[in-house]
GROMACS .gro file of C-alpha atoms in nm:
model
  498
    1MET     CA    1   6.654 -16.162   0.346
    2ASN     CA    2   6.956 -16.099   0.133
    3HIS     CA    3   7.137 -15.770   0.170
    4SER     CA    4   7.430 -15.831  -0.060
    5GLN     CA    5   7.401 -15.495  -0.235
    6THR     CA    6   7.595 -15.201  -0.099
    7PRO     CA    7   7.365 -14.982   0.113
    8PHE     CA    8   7.372 -14.608   0.066
    9SER     CA    9   7.306 -14.351   0.333
   10SER     CA   10   7.043 -14.083   0.333
   11SER     CA   11   7.316 -13.821   0.314
   12ASP     CA   12   7.363 -13.903  -0.056
   13ASP     CA   13   7.729 -14.013  -0.060
   14ASP     CA   14   7.739 -14.236  -0.365
   15ALA     CA   15   7.555 -14.172  -0.690
   16GLY     CA   16   7.661 -14.502  -0.841
   17THR     CA   17   7.503 -14.695  -0.560
   18MET     CA   18   7.177 -14.508  -0.615
   19THR     CA   19   7.164 -14.615  -0.976
   20THR     CA   20   7.221 -14.976  -0.877
   21ALA     CA   21   6.954 -14.950  -0.609
   22GLN     CA   22   6.706 -14.804  -0.855
   23GLN     CA   23   6.754 -15.094  -1.095
   24SER     CA   24   6.715 -15.341  -0.811
   25ALA     CA   25   6.391 -15.190  -0.684
   26GLY     CA   26   6.232 -15.177  -1.024
   27SER     CA   27   6.340 -15.505  -1.170
   28GLY     CA   28   6.149 -15.749  -0.952
   29ASN     CA   29   6.457 -15.969  -0.904
   30SER     CA   30   6.452 -15.922  -0.533
   31THR     CA   31   6.492 -16.122  -0.222
   32SER     CA   32   6.288 -16.427  -0.149
   33VAL     CA   33   6.025 -16.374   0.113
   34GLY     CA   34   5.987 -16.634   0.382
   35PRO     CA   35   5.732 -16.541   0.645
   36THR     CA   36   5.738 -16.759   0.952
   37LEU     CA   37   5.395 -16.687   1.097
   38GLY     CA   38   5.322 -17.057   1.123
   39GLY     CA   39   5.643 -17.167   1.301
   40SER     CA   40   5.749 -17.168   1.664
   41ARG     CA   41   5.912 -16.854   1.803
   42HIS     CA   42   6.134 -16.750   2.091
   43TRP     CA   43   6.041 -16.483   2.343
   44ARG     CA   44   6.207 -16.150   2.258
   45ASP     CA   45   6.297 -15.847   2.474
   46VAL     CA   46   6.164 -16.017   2.787
   47PHE     CA   47   6.327 -15.754   3.011
   48TRP     CA   48   6.110 -15.478   2.866
   49LEU     CA   49   5.802 -15.698   2.894
   50GLY     CA   50   5.871 -15.731   3.266
   51ILE     CA   51   5.932 -15.358   3.304
   52PHE     CA   52   5.603 -15.275   3.130
   53LEU     CA   53   5.398 -15.520   3.336
   54LEU     CA   54   5.560 -15.396   3.658
   55HIS     CA   55   5.483 -15.037   3.553
   56LEU     CA   56   5.124 -15.132   3.472
   57ILE     CA   57   5.066 -15.296   3.812
   58SER     CA   58   5.233 -15.011   4.005
   59VAL     CA   59   5.048 -14.736   3.821
   60GLY     CA   60   4.720 -14.926   3.847
   61LEU     CA   61   4.752 -14.950   4.224
   62ALA     CA   62   4.848 -14.582   4.251
   63LEU     CA   63   4.550 -14.480   4.037
   64GLY     CA   64   4.313 -14.681   4.254
   65VAL     CA   65   4.448 -14.522   4.573
   66LEU     CA   66   4.443 -14.167   4.433
   67GLY     CA   67   4.088 -14.198   4.305
   68LEU     CA   68   3.949 -14.380   4.609
   69ASN     CA   69   4.093 -14.125   4.851
   70ARG     CA   70   3.847 -13.862   4.720
   71PHE     CA   71   3.559 -14.088   4.618
   72ARG     CA   72   3.237 -13.976   4.794
   73LYS     CA   73   3.440 -13.867   5.096
   74LYS     CA   74   3.729 -13.627   5.129
   75ASP     CA   75   4.055 -13.786   5.240
   76ARG     CA   76   3.900 -14.131   5.282
   77LEU     CA   77   4.244 -14.298   5.314
   78ASN     CA   78   4.400 -14.020   5.528
   79ILE     CA   79   4.661 -13.938   5.267
   80ASP     CA   80   4.644 -13.565   5.335
   81GLN     CA   81   4.840 -13.610   5.658
   82TYR     CA   82   5.148 -13.681   5.445
   83THR     CA   83   5.098 -13.371   5.229
   84THR     CA   84   5.015 -13.109   5.490
   85ARG     CA   85   5.308 -12.891   5.381
   86ILE     CA   86   5.182 -12.857   5.025
   87LEU     CA   87   4.808 -12.820   5.083
   88GLU     CA   88   4.705 -12.505   4.899
   89ASN     CA   89   4.363 -12.567   4.742
   90GLN     CA   90   4.017 -12.653   4.856
   91ALA     CA   91   3.970 -13.025   4.813
   92GLY     CA   92   3.703 -13.167   4.586
   93LEU     CA   93   3.568 -13.514   4.516
   94THR     CA   94   3.668 -13.766   4.252
   95GLU     CA   95   3.311 -13.785   4.119
   96ASP     CA   96   3.322 -13.411   4.040
   97TYR     CA   97   3.566 -13.476   3.755
   98TRP     CA   98   3.539 -13.845   3.671
   99PRO     CA   99   3.216 -13.802   3.466
  100LEU     CA  100   3.386 -13.528   3.264
  101TYR     CA  101   3.665 -13.771   3.174
  102ALA     CA  102   3.397 -14.025   3.079
  103ILE     CA  103   3.239 -13.776   2.839
  104ALA     CA  104   3.581 -13.694   2.691
  105GLY     CA  105   3.648 -14.066   2.640
  106ALA     CA  106   3.309 -14.110   2.472
  107ILE     CA  107   3.375 -13.815   2.237
  108SER     CA  108   3.717 -13.946   2.130
  109THR     CA  109   3.577 -14.298   2.084
  110VAL     CA  110   3.304 -14.162   1.856
  111ILE     CA  111   3.567 -13.969   1.657
  112GLY     CA  112   3.776 -14.286   1.620
  113TRP     CA  113   3.479 -14.496   1.510
  114ILE     CA  114   3.364 -14.230   1.264
  115TRP     CA  115   3.713 -14.235   1.119
  116LEU     CA  116   3.697 -14.613   1.075
  117LEU     CA  117   3.350 -14.598   0.919
  118LEU     CA  118   3.444 -14.327   0.669
  119LEU     CA  119   3.771 -14.488   0.563
  120GLY     CA  120   3.620 -14.670   0.267
  121SER     CA  121   3.417 -14.392   0.105
  122HIS     CA  122   3.572 -14.057   0.201
  123SER     CA  123   3.932 -14.136   0.293
  124ASN     CA  124   4.089 -13.875   0.065
  125GLN     CA  125   3.866 -13.596   0.194
  126MET     CA  126   3.935 -13.694   0.555
  127MET     CA  127   4.311 -13.685   0.498
  128LYS     CA  128   4.287 -13.337   0.346
  129VAL     CA  129   4.070 -13.216   0.633
  130SER     CA  130   4.326 -13.348   0.884
  131VAL     CA  131   4.610 -13.165   0.708
  132HIS     CA  132   4.445 -12.826   0.659
  133LEU     CA  133   4.206 -12.809   0.954
  134LEU     CA  134   4.475 -12.871   1.216
  135THR     CA  135   4.657 -12.546   1.135
  136THR     CA  136   4.334 -12.347   1.152
  137TYR     CA  137   4.219 -12.518   1.470
  138LEU     CA  138   4.548 -12.446   1.648
  139ALA     CA  139   4.528 -12.080   1.543
  140VAL     CA  140   4.170 -12.049   1.671
  141LEU     CA  141   4.268 -12.209   2.003
  142SER     CA  142   4.556 -11.962   2.031
  143VAL     CA  143   4.320 -11.666   1.984
  144LEU     CA  144   4.075 -11.805   2.241
  145CYS     CA  145   4.355 -11.857   2.494
  146PHE     CA  146   4.477 -11.500   2.452
  147TRP     CA  147   4.118 -11.379   2.486
  148GLY     CA  148   4.087 -11.576   2.811
  149LYS     CA  149   4.421 -11.432   2.936
  150LEU     CA  150   4.591 -11.773   2.919
  151PHE     CA  151   4.907 -11.631   2.764
  152PHE     CA  152   5.128 -11.939   2.801
  153TRP     CA  153   4.881 -12.163   2.621
  154GLY     CA  154   4.810 -11.893   2.364
  155VAL     CA  155   5.179 -11.872   2.277
  156ALA     CA  156   5.208 -12.253   2.274
  157PHE     CA  157   4.917 -12.298   2.033
  158ALA     CA  158   5.041 -12.009   1.816
  159ILE     CA  159   5.384 -12.171   1.787
  160GLY     CA  160   5.221 -12.504   1.710
  161SER     CA  161   5.007 -12.346   1.438
  162GLY     CA  162   5.311 -12.175   1.288
  163LEU     CA  163   5.521 -12.492   1.288
  164GLN     CA  164   5.233 -12.687   1.136
  165PHE     CA  165   5.194 -12.425   0.860
  166LEU     CA  166   5.568 -12.425   0.786
  167TYR     CA  167   5.575 -12.804   0.773
  168ILE     CA  168   5.284 -12.817   0.528
  169ILE     CA  169   5.456 -12.560   0.307
  170SER     CA  170   5.781 -12.758   0.314
  171VAL     CA  171   5.615 -13.085   0.206
  172ILE     CA  172   5.335 -12.952  -0.015
  173ASP     CA  173   5.489 -13.113  -0.324
  174ARG     CA  174   5.489 -13.454  -0.152
  175LEU     CA  175   5.121 -13.459  -0.058
  176PRO     CA  176   4.986 -13.601  -0.390
  177PHE     CA  177   5.207 -13.911  -0.359
  178THR     CA  178   5.127 -13.934   0.013
  179MET     CA  179   4.753 -13.930  -0.057
  180LEU     CA  180   4.802 -14.200  -0.323
  181VAL     CA  181   4.978 -14.429  -0.075
  182LEU     CA  182   4.714 -14.368   0.192
  183GLN     CA  183   4.431 -14.438  -0.052
  184ARG     CA  184   4.583 -14.774  -0.146
  185ALA     CA  185   4.641 -14.859   0.221
  186VAL     CA  186   4.277 -14.781   0.295
  187LYS     CA  187   4.176 -14.997  -0.001
  188MET     CA  188   4.373 -15.284   0.150
  189VAL     CA  189   4.238 -15.267   0.507
  190TRP     CA  190   3.880 -15.201   0.399
  191LYS     CA  191   3.879 -15.543   0.231
  192LEU     CA  192   3.983 -15.705   0.560
  193PRO     CA  193   3.686 -15.662   0.797
  194GLU     CA  194   3.861 -15.863   1.069
  195VAL     CA  195   4.126 -15.591   1.085
  196MET     CA  196   3.858 -15.334   1.165
  197ARG     CA  197   3.725 -15.560   1.438
  198VAL     CA  198   4.072 -15.580   1.590
  199ALA     CA  199   4.092 -15.198   1.604
  200CYS     CA  200   3.750 -15.173   1.770
  201THR     CA  201   3.839 -15.446   2.021
  202PHE     CA  202   4.159 -15.270   2.125
  203MET     CA  203   3.973 -14.942   2.157
  204LEU     CA  204   3.742 -15.113   2.407
  205VAL     CA  205   4.046 -15.249   2.594
  206MET     CA  206   4.189 -14.898   2.604
  207LEU     CA  207   3.859 -14.763   2.735
  208ILE     CA  208   3.868 -15.013   3.023
  209TRP     CA  209   4.216 -14.894   3.120
  210LEU     CA  210   4.110 -14.531   3.076
  211ALA     CA  211   3.824 -14.587   3.321
  212LEU     CA  212   4.083 -14.667   3.589
  213TRP     CA  213   4.329 -14.403   3.470
  214SER     CA  214   4.068 -14.126   3.469
  215PHE     CA  215   3.950 -14.239   3.815
  216GLY     CA  216   4.298 -14.176   3.953
  217ALA     CA  217   4.351 -13.858   3.747
  218ALA     CA  218   4.018 -13.721   3.874
  219GLY     CA  219   4.138 -13.788   4.229
  220VAL     CA  220   4.455 -13.589   4.158
  221VAL     CA  221   4.260 -13.298   4.009
  222ALA     CA  222   4.025 -13.300   4.310
  223SER     CA  223   4.307 -13.312   4.566
  224SER     CA  224   4.403 -13.021   4.790
  225ILE     CA  225   4.769 -13.034   4.685
  226GLY     CA  226   4.908 -12.717   4.528
  227ASP     CA  227   4.903 -12.666   4.153
  228GLY     CA  228   5.270 -12.758   4.118
  229GLY     CA  229   5.227 -13.091   4.293
  230ARG     CA  230   4.912 -13.180   4.101
  231TRP     CA  231   5.075 -13.092   3.768
  232TRP     CA  232   5.374 -13.315   3.846
  233LEU     CA  233   5.146 -13.605   3.934
  234LEU     CA  234   4.945 -13.555   3.615
  235VAL     CA  235   5.266 -13.544   3.407
  236VAL     CA  236   5.377 -13.877   3.555
  237LEU     CA  237   5.034 -14.031   3.489
  238SER     CA  238   5.033 -13.887   3.136
  239VAL     CA  239   5.372 -14.043   3.056
  240SER     CA  240   5.236 -14.375   3.179
  241LEU     CA  241   4.923 -14.336   2.966
  242PHE     CA  242   5.132 -14.243   2.662
  243TRP     CA  243   5.342 -14.559   2.696
  244THR     CA  244   5.039 -14.779   2.756
  245GLY     CA  245   4.854 -14.627   2.460
  246ALA     CA  246   5.161 -14.665   2.237
  247VAL     CA  247   5.193 -15.031   2.336
  248LEU     CA  248   4.830 -15.100   2.245
  249CYS     CA  249   4.862 -14.907   1.917
  250ASN     CA  250   5.177 -15.094   1.820
  251THR     CA  251   5.020 -15.426   1.916
  252VAL     CA  252   4.746 -15.348   1.663
  253HIS     CA  253   5.024 -15.244   1.423
  254VAL     CA  254   5.191 -15.586   1.453
  255ILE     CA  255   4.863 -15.776   1.415
  256VAL     CA  256   4.748 -15.580   1.110
  257SER     CA  257   5.095 -15.582   0.951
  258GLY     CA  258   5.115 -15.960   0.975
  259MET     CA  259   4.773 -15.993   0.816
  260VAL     CA  260   4.839 -15.746   0.533
  261PHE     CA  261   5.181 -15.898   0.462
  262LEU     CA  262   5.029 -16.244   0.426
  263VAL     CA  263   4.758 -16.112   0.193
  264LEU     CA  264   5.020 -15.952  -0.033
  265ILE     CA  265   5.248 -16.257  -0.023
  266HIS     CA  266   4.975 -16.507  -0.108
  267GLY     CA  267   4.798 -16.289  -0.362
  268GLY     CA  268   4.469 -16.230  -0.181
  269ARG     CA  269   4.261 -16.306   0.125
  270GLU     CA  270   4.092 -16.606  -0.036
  271ALA     CA  271   4.407 -16.764  -0.184
  272ALA     CA  272   4.440 -17.140  -0.129
  273SER     CA  273   4.793 -17.097   0.006
  274MET     CA  274   4.683 -16.866   0.290
  275PRO     CA  275   4.741 -17.025   0.632
  276ARG     CA  276   4.444 -17.105   0.851
  277ASN     CA  277   4.335 -16.835   1.095
  278PRO     CA  278   4.614 -16.589   1.006
  279LEU     CA  279   4.466 -16.317   1.226
  280LEU     CA  280   4.458 -16.541   1.532
  281GLN     CA  281   4.819 -16.645   1.473
  282SER     CA  282   4.923 -16.281   1.440
  283LEU     CA  283   4.732 -16.192   1.756
  284ARG     CA  284   4.886 -16.481   1.950
  285TYR     CA  285   5.241 -16.381   1.864
  286ALA     CA  286   5.175 -16.010   1.925
  287VAL     CA  287   5.053 -16.062   2.282
  288THR     CA  288   5.303 -16.335   2.378
  289THR     CA  289   5.649 -16.383   2.224
  290SER     CA  290   5.669 -16.041   2.054
  291PHE     CA  291   5.501 -15.835   2.324
  292GLY     CA  292   5.833 -15.744   2.489
  293SER     CA  293   5.961 -15.604   2.158
  294ILE     CA  294   5.645 -15.398   2.123
  295CYS     CA  295   5.685 -15.257   2.475
  296TYR     CA  296   6.049 -15.167   2.405
  297GLY     CA  297   5.985 -14.998   2.071
  298SER     CA  298   5.686 -14.806   2.202
  299LEU     CA  299   5.908 -14.610   2.442
  300PHE     CA  300   6.118 -14.437   2.175
  301THR     CA  301   5.981 -14.480   1.823
  302ALA     CA  302   5.714 -14.208   1.821
  303ALA     CA  303   5.941 -13.932   1.954
  304ILE     CA  304   6.229 -14.014   1.717
  305ARG     CA  305   5.998 -14.037   1.418
  306THR     CA  306   5.833 -13.701   1.490
  307LEU     CA  307   6.174 -13.534   1.531
  308ARG     CA  308   6.288 -13.681   1.200
  309TRP     CA  309   5.985 -13.543   1.014
  310GLU     CA  310   6.046 -13.193   1.146
  311ILE     CA  311   6.419 -13.196   1.067
  312ARG     CA  312   6.359 -13.332   0.715
  313GLY     CA  313   6.098 -13.067   0.639
  314PHE     CA  314   6.318 -12.787   0.774
  315ARG     CA  315   6.632 -12.919   0.601
  316SER     CA  316   6.468 -12.917   0.260
  317LYS     CA  317   6.392 -12.542   0.285
  318ILE     CA  318   6.718 -12.405   0.426
  319GLY     CA  319   6.872 -12.302   0.096
  320ASN     CA  320   7.239 -12.196   0.085
  321ASN     CA  321   7.287 -12.094   0.448
  322GLU     CA  322   7.601 -12.300   0.512
  323CYS     CA  323   7.620 -12.242   0.890
  324LEU     CA  324   7.255 -12.335   0.949
  325LEU     CA  325   7.280 -12.627   0.707
  326CYS     CA  326   7.581 -12.761   0.896
  327CYS     CA  327   7.394 -12.754   1.229
  328VAL     CA  328   7.082 -12.913   1.084
  329ASP     CA  329   7.287 -13.180   0.906
  330PHE     CA  330   7.449 -13.274   1.237
  331LEU     CA  331   7.106 -13.322   1.396
  332PHE     CA  332   6.981 -13.498   1.083
  333HIS     CA  333   7.260 -13.758   1.087
  334LEU     CA  334   7.217 -13.807   1.460
  335VAL     CA  335   6.846 -13.878   1.417
  336GLU     CA  336   6.913 -14.100   1.113
  337THR     CA  337   7.142 -14.310   1.331
  338LEU     CA  338   6.864 -14.349   1.587
  339VAL     CA  339   6.613 -14.432   1.313
  340ARG     CA  340   6.831 -14.726   1.212
  341PHE     CA  341   6.748 -14.886   1.548
  342PHE     CA  342   6.404 -14.735   1.619
  343ASN     CA  343   6.159 -14.722   1.327
  344LYS     CA  344   5.799 -14.824   1.272
  345TYR     CA  345   5.892 -15.072   0.995
  346ALA     CA  346   6.038 -15.294   1.265
  347TYR     CA  347   5.684 -15.395   1.359
  348VAL     CA  348   5.634 -15.565   1.022
  349GLN     CA  349   5.954 -15.766   1.073
  350ILE     CA  350   5.837 -15.851   1.425
  351ALA     CA  351   5.499 -15.967   1.293
  352VAL     CA  352   5.640 -16.179   1.011
  353TYR     CA  353   5.975 -16.307   1.138
  354GLY     CA  354   5.948 -16.278   1.517
  355LYS     CA  355   6.278 -16.092   1.564
  356SER     CA  356   6.377 -15.863   1.851
  357PHE     CA  357   6.294 -15.496   1.807
  358ASN     CA  358   6.643 -15.359   1.737
  359HIS     CA  359   6.721 -15.651   1.505
  360SER     CA  360   6.396 -15.592   1.317
  361ALA     CA  361   6.452 -15.217   1.288
  362ARG     CA  362   6.809 -15.260   1.163
  363ASP     CA  363   6.713 -15.527   0.908
  364ALA     CA  364   6.422 -15.319   0.776
  365TRP     CA  365   6.639 -15.009   0.735
  366GLU     CA  366   6.922 -15.202   0.566
  367LEU     CA  367   6.668 -15.357   0.331
  368PHE     CA  368   6.535 -15.013   0.234
  369GLN     CA  369   6.883 -14.870   0.180
  370SER     CA  370   7.013 -15.167  -0.017
  371THR     CA  371   6.717 -15.154  -0.256
  372GLY     CA  372   6.682 -14.774  -0.277
  373VAL     CA  373   6.330 -14.776  -0.132
  374GLU     CA  374   6.453 -14.553   0.152
  375ALA     CA  375   6.440 -14.264  -0.098
  376LEU     CA  376   6.070 -14.333  -0.149
  377ILE     CA  377   6.000 -14.358   0.224
  378ALA     CA  378   6.180 -14.027   0.287
  379TYR     CA  379   5.953 -13.865   0.027
  380ASP     CA  380   5.632 -14.010   0.174
  381CYS     CA  381   5.454 -13.813   0.450
  382SER     CA  382   5.175 -14.059   0.527
  383GLY     CA  383   5.283 -14.103   0.890
  384ALA     CA  384   5.281 -13.726   0.945
  385VAL     CA  385   4.936 -13.691   0.787
  386LEU     CA  386   4.795 -13.964   1.012
  387LEU     CA  387   4.956 -13.797   1.314
  388MET     CA  388   4.780 -13.472   1.220
  389GLY     CA  389   4.447 -13.654   1.227
  390THR     CA  390   4.535 -13.797   1.569
  391LEU     CA  391   4.631 -13.453   1.703
  392LEU     CA  392   4.311 -13.302   1.567
  393GLY     CA  393   4.101 -13.568   1.739
  394GLY     CA  394   4.285 -13.507   2.066
  395LEU     CA  395   4.242 -13.130   2.043
  396ILE     CA  396   3.868 -13.162   1.978
  397THR     CA  397   3.836 -13.389   2.281
  398GLY     CA  398   4.037 -13.149   2.496
  399THR     CA  399   3.829 -12.852   2.384
  400CYS     CA  400   3.508 -13.029   2.481
  401ALA     CA  401   3.656 -13.119   2.821
  402VAL     CA  402   3.756 -12.756   2.886
  403ILE     CA  403   3.409 -12.629   2.797
  404LEU     CA  404   3.240 -12.880   3.029
  405THR     CA  405   3.484 -12.817   3.315
  406ARG     CA  406   3.453 -12.440   3.285
  407ILE     CA  407   3.083 -12.456   3.378
  408LYS     CA  408   3.139 -12.571   3.741
  409HIS     CA  409   3.515 -12.592   3.803
  410SER     CA  410   3.679 -12.312   3.607
  411ASP     CA  411   3.997 -12.328   3.817
  412ARG     CA  412   4.068 -12.688   3.700
  413GLU     CA  413   3.993 -12.647   3.327
  414LEU     CA  414   4.357 -12.655   3.212
  415MET     CA  415   4.431 -12.978   3.396
  416MET     CA  416   4.120 -13.144   3.259
  417GLY     CA  417   4.177 -13.013   2.907
  418SER     CA  418   4.543 -13.116   2.876
  419THR     CA  419   4.485 -13.469   3.007
  420ALA     CA  420   4.173 -13.508   2.791
  421ILE     CA  421   4.383 -13.418   2.483
  422LEU     CA  422   4.610 -13.713   2.556
  423MET     CA  423   4.311 -13.943   2.608
  424GLY     CA  424   4.167 -13.836   2.274
  425MET     CA  425   4.497 -13.886   2.092
  426VAL     CA  426   4.536 -14.238   2.229
  427LEU     CA  427   4.185 -14.347   2.126
  428VAL     CA  428   4.189 -14.183   1.782
  429GLY     CA  429   4.541 -14.318   1.728
  430LEU     CA  430   4.409 -14.672   1.767
  431ALA     CA  431   4.190 -14.608   1.462
  432MET     CA  432   4.468 -14.438   1.262
  433VAL     CA  433   4.723 -14.715   1.323
  434VAL     CA  434   4.524 -14.957   1.105
  435VAL     CA  435   4.606 -14.751   0.796
  436GLU     CA  436   4.966 -14.691   0.906
  437SER     CA  437   5.017 -15.066   0.944
  438ALA     CA  438   4.905 -15.123   0.586
  439VAL     CA  439   5.143 -14.851   0.463
  440THR     CA  440   5.445 -15.004   0.637
  441SER     CA  441   5.359 -15.351   0.507
  442ILE     CA  442   5.329 -15.219   0.151
  443TYR     CA  443   5.677 -15.065   0.168
  444ILE     CA  444   5.834 -15.378   0.318
  445CYS     CA  445   5.676 -15.594   0.045
  446TYR     CA  446   5.785 -15.350  -0.226
  447ALA     CA  447   6.143 -15.362  -0.098
  448GLU     CA  448   6.152 -15.742  -0.066
  449ASP     CA  449   5.977 -15.818  -0.395
  450PRO     CA  450   5.824 -15.537  -0.607
  451LEU     CA  451   5.627 -15.795  -0.807
  452LEU     CA  452   5.409 -15.855  -0.500
  453ILE     CA  453   5.277 -15.501  -0.532
  454HIS     CA  454   5.250 -15.540  -0.910
  455ARG     CA  455   5.032 -15.849  -0.864
  456TRP     CA  456   4.812 -15.670  -0.611
  457ASP     CA  457   4.772 -15.336  -0.796
  458SER     CA  458   4.968 -15.287  -1.118
  459GLU     CA  459   4.871 -14.921  -1.159
  460PHE     CA  460   4.989 -14.839  -0.806
  461PHE     CA  461   5.311 -15.034  -0.871
  462ASN     CA  462   5.382 -14.823  -1.181
  463GLN     CA  463   5.323 -14.500  -0.989
  464MET     CA  464   5.550 -14.612  -0.705
  465SER     CA  465   5.825 -14.717  -0.946
  466GLU     CA  466   5.803 -14.388  -1.136
  467THR     CA  467   5.822 -14.186  -0.815
  468LEU     CA  468   6.117 -14.393  -0.693
  469HIS     CA  469   6.295 -14.335  -1.024
  470GLN     CA  470   6.243 -13.959  -0.991
  471ARG     CA  471   6.363 -13.951  -0.630
  472LEU     CA  472   6.679 -14.146  -0.707
  473GLN     CA  473   6.752 -13.916  -1.001
  474HIS     CA  474   6.703 -13.618  -0.769
  475ARG     CA  475   6.949 -13.765  -0.519
  476SER     CA  476   7.202 -13.841  -0.791
  477ALA     CA  477   7.181 -13.482  -0.913
  478ARG     CA  478   7.241 -13.354  -0.558
  479VAL     CA  479   7.544 -13.581  -0.521
  480ARG     CA  480   7.692 -13.459  -0.852
  481GLU     CA  481   7.629 -13.098  -0.750
  482GLY     CA  482   7.802 -13.153  -0.417
  483SER     CA  483   8.097 -13.326  -0.586
  484SER     CA  484   8.144 -13.040  -0.831
  485GLN     CA  485   8.141 -12.786  -0.547
  486ASN     CA  486   8.406 -12.987  -0.362
  487ARG     CA  487   8.630 -13.011  -0.669
  488LEU     CA  488   8.622 -12.634  -0.727
  489PRO     CA  489   8.803 -12.533  -0.403
  490ASN     CA  490   9.067 -12.804  -0.469
  491HIS     CA  491   9.132 -12.661  -0.815
  492ILE     CA  492   9.166 -12.309  -0.669
  493GLN     CA  493   9.408 -12.438  -0.404
  494GLU     CA  494   9.626 -12.604  -0.670
  495THR     CA  495   9.636 -12.277  -0.870
  496ILE     CA  496   9.748 -12.080  -0.563
  497THR     CA  497  10.022 -12.339  -0.493
  498VAL     CA  498  10.159 -12.314  -0.847
   0.00000   0.00000   0.00000
């Protein structure tokens, strides 16, 4: 890729650069695209691959021990002798809670499969439901928690509902373009049935791991350790599950991105120039040479991306409060620096070029800034909308788990509900990532050669180009406004000196 143009930052320093970037993105005279899916590759980020596999083996053994210790017999492995100082609860059995986790996993799997099935015909309605229903659902959960005298969780859900409402208000003008991008991404993946099969396969793989994870988690919930000790163990297991789920999701991301990129490059799935078995090649690289990069990126990308969405939404609604704007700008530039090295667009570069994660993230971000497409990405909220659908699926799963647990084990309902939420988010996220992969591939292709998008969908290309033109004009106007405000104090200072 050629990055000879001067990149501009998201802080809007240089209006002239924006104009140049706008012309570059709309002209079609862009960089040549040279995917290397068919060539040999080197192993990348091997250290993080080793760390992940070591973590997986260690956690797997711990889960087996924790679950087996309470399976059909209390303290089967005599572990309680090492925890006599913190025994505070009456011990239960693993099988008291393991079936409840199984039901929660089945519910979230059904939600994920329903999502995949309805992608083709009702995608727009499902996106809108995810956006608007999440706020209402959080508010209802808050009321129910207060009614059940669970004040901490009531406050937590109330704050979540308020933040969700404020975020929707701050980006309400961006939702039409976001829905347009998501519709076109759905259109792309729905024409690739093998992509759907990949998502379903990885959901089954995740279910196999969840069978072991829930076995160990059920043993922790059933243990006689005090609430503090059990919560700490569940937090550690939840962090492990989050990383494992993120790795599987991003593996699907790499596989689907490679497939979608090739379809756009070659002009269609049935094009004569398409390589043989592109999905198998993408899968082979994702689980071998690029797997270390996926493990590395999965640790940090989700948290940084979520923080960036919140800061961007809040920053756009601050107004003229200079003190608050200064503080938010500091956080904004700090997060933007992190985004340069940790962003989801790196997975497309990993899929196509086989680079390391940080190299891929940096190249993708420089490409977006040098062509001006970063302005379009900043305006798009598709990732946030998909995350809302994932959260909603997790909350529904957690609610079902709480209701089932409350019938026989009311003192353990919070532990079961919170861990079931994470299980639901992981499984539903494996369905959502298919669409997100298509979105990232579309933006990378548009930045590298806009004519690829024009050849695929000319109407969508025109809408993207028009929106990009408007966003760059908006940025240029902000830069001119900031420059005029800076010149005014200088003029006043010169008058005082004279």
